[in-house]
Amino acid sequence: MQDIRLLDPDGYTVPGTVQINVPDANAEKVRDHLLNDVAPQHAKDWADFGYDARNYRVA
């Protein structure tokens, strides 16, 4: 089991992205979703502040 969260370019957890006790078999799917679906939308919402989806990471 893993705890997974999306971090913005400043290193802060993106609200609503904390996933607790993700089974190891699903971890890659969750990571892909956060980076490919959630990060671009969050970056778009914060584009005025220079956010870019390529600078997000999963921890």
Coordinates of N, CA and C in Angstrom, one line a residue:
M1 N 0.8 -1.2 0.0 CA 0.0 0.0 0.0 C 0.9 1.2 0.0
Q2 N 0.4 2.3 -0.7 CA 1.2 3.5 -0.8 C 0.2 4.7 -0.6
D3 N 0.8 5.8 -0.1 CA 0.2 7.1 0.0 C 0.7 7.9 -1.1
I4 N -0.1 8.4 -2.0 CA 0.3 9.2 -3.2 C -0.4 10.5 -3.2
R5 N 0.4 11.6 -3.6 CA -0.1 12.9 -3.6 C 0.5 13.7 -4.8
L6 N -0.2 14.6 -5.3 CA 0.4 15.5 -6.4 C 0.9 16.7 -5.8
L7 N 2.2 17.0 -6.2 CA 2.8 18.2 -5.7 C 2.9 19.3 -6.8
D8 N 2.6 20.5 -6.4 CA 2.7 21.6 -7.4 C 4.2 22.0 -7.6
P9 N 4.5 22.9 -8.5 CA 5.9 23.3 -8.7 C 6.6 23.9 -7.5
D10 N 5.8 24.4 -6.6 CA 6.4 24.9 -5.3 C 6.6 23.9 -4.2
G11 N 6.2 22.7 -4.5 CA 6.3 21.6 -3.5 C 5.1 21.4 -2.6
Y12 N 4.0 22.1 -2.8 CA 2.8 22.0 -2.0 C 1.9 20.9 -2.6
T13 N 1.2 20.3 -1.7 CA 0.2 19.3 -2.1 C -1.0 20.0 -2.8
V14 N -1.3 19.5 -4.0 CA -2.5 20.0 -4.6 C -3.7 19.5 -3.9
P15 N -4.6 20.4 -3.5 CA -5.8 20.0 -2.7 C -6.6 19.0 -3.4
G16 N -7.0 18.0 -2.6 CA -7.9 16.9 -3.2 C -7.2 15.8 -3.9
T17 N -5.8 15.8 -3.8 CA -5.1 14.8 -4.6 C -4.5 13.7 -3.7
V18 N -4.6 13.8 -2.4 CA -4.0 12.8 -1.5 C -4.8 11.5 -1.7
Q19 N -4.1 10.4 -2.0 CA -4.7 9.1 -2.1 C -4.0 8.2 -1.1
I20 N -4.7 7.7 -0.1 CA -4.2 6.9 1.0 C -4.4 5.5 0.8
N21 N -3.4 4.7 1.1 CA -3.5 3.2 1.0 C -3.9 2.7 -0.4
V22 N -3.2 3.2 -1.4 CA -3.4 2.8 -2.7 C -2.6 1.4 -2.9
P23 N -3.3 0.4 -3.3 CA -2.7 -0.9 -3.6 C -1.5 -0.7 -4.6
D24 N -0.4 -1.4 -4.3 CA 0.7 -1.4 -5.2 C 0.4 -1.6 -6.7
A25 N -0.6 -2.5 -6.9 CA -1.0 -2.8 -8.3 C -1.7 -1.6 -9.0
N26 N -2.2 -0.7 -8.2 CA -2.9 0.5 -8.8 C -2.1 1.7 -8.8
A27 N -1.0 1.7 -8.1 CA -0.2 2.9 -7.9 C 0.2 3.6 -9.2
E28 N 0.6 2.9 -10.2 CA 1.0 3.5 -11.5 C -0.2 4.2 -12.2
K29 N -1.3 3.6 -12.1 CA -2.5 4.1 -12.7 C -2.9 5.4 -12.0
V30 N -2.8 5.5 -10.7 CA -3.1 6.7 -9.9 C -2.1 7.8 -10.3
R31 N -0.8 7.4 -10.3 CA 0.2 8.4 -10.7 C 0.0 9.0 -12.1
D32 N -0.4 8.1 -13.0 CA -0.6 8.6 -14.4 C -1.8 9.6 -14.4
H33 N -2.9 9.2 -13.7 CA -4.0 10.1 -13.6 C -3.7 11.5 -13.0
L34 N -2.9 11.5 -12.0 CA -2.6 12.7 -11.3 C -1.7 13.6 -12.3
L35 N -0.8 13.0 -12.9 CA 0.1 13.7 -13.8 C -0.5 14.1 -15.1
N36 N -1.3 13.3 -15.7 CA -1.8 13.5 -17.0 C -3.2 14.2 -17.1
D37 N -4.0 14.1 -16.0 CA -5.3 14.6 -15.9 C -5.4 15.8 -15.0
V38 N -5.0 15.6 -13.7 CA -5.1 16.6 -12.7 C -4.1 17.7 -12.8
A39 N -2.9 17.4 -13.0 CA -1.8 18.4 -13.1 C -2.1 19.5 -14.2
P40 N -2.4 19.0 -15.4 CA -2.7 20.0 -16.5 C -3.8 21.0 -16.1
Q41 N -4.9 20.5 -15.5 CA -6.0 21.3 -15.1 C -5.6 22.3 -14.0
H42 N -4.9 21.8 -13.0 CA -4.4 22.7 -11.9 C -3.5 23.8 -12.5
A43 N -2.6 23.4 -13.4 CA -1.6 24.3 -13.9 C -2.4 25.4 -14.8
K44 N -3.4 24.9 -15.5 CA -4.2 25.9 -16.3 C -4.9 26.9 -15.4
D45 N -5.4 26.4 -14.2 CA -6.1 27.3 -13.3 C -5.1 28.3 -12.7
W46 N -3.8 28.0 -12.6 CA -2.8 28.8 -12.0 C -1.8 29.3 -13.0
A47 N -2.1 29.3 -14.2 CA -1.2 29.8 -15.3 C -0.8 31.2 -15.1
D48 N -1.6 32.0 -14.5 CA -1.2 33.4 -14.3 C -0.1 33.6 -13.4
F49 N 0.2 32.5 -12.6 CA 1.3 32.5 -11.7 C 2.5 31.7 -12.2
G50 N 2.5 31.4 -13.5 CA 3.6 30.7 -14.1 C 3.6 29.2 -13.9
Y51 N 2.5 28.6 -13.5 CA 2.5 27.1 -13.2 C 2.5 26.4 -14.6
D52 N 3.2 25.3 -14.7 CA 3.3 24.5 -15.9 C 3.2 23.0 -15.4
A53 N 2.3 22.3 -16.1 CA 2.1 20.9 -15.7 C 3.3 20.0 -15.8
R54 N 4.3 20.4 -16.6 CA 5.5 19.6 -16.7 C 6.4 19.7 -15.4
N55 N 6.0 20.7 -14.5 CA 6.8 20.9 -13.3 C 6.2 20.2 -12.1
Y56 N 5.1 19.5 -12.3 CA 4.4 18.8 -11.1 C 5.1 17.5 -10.9
R57 N 4.9 17.0 -9.7 CA 5.5 15.6 -9.4 C 4.6 14.9 -8.5
V58 N 4.8 13.6 -8.4 CA 4.0 12.8 -7.5 C 4.9 12.3 -6.4
A59 N 4.4 12.3 -5.2 CA 5.2 11.8 -4.1 C 4.5 10.7 -3.4

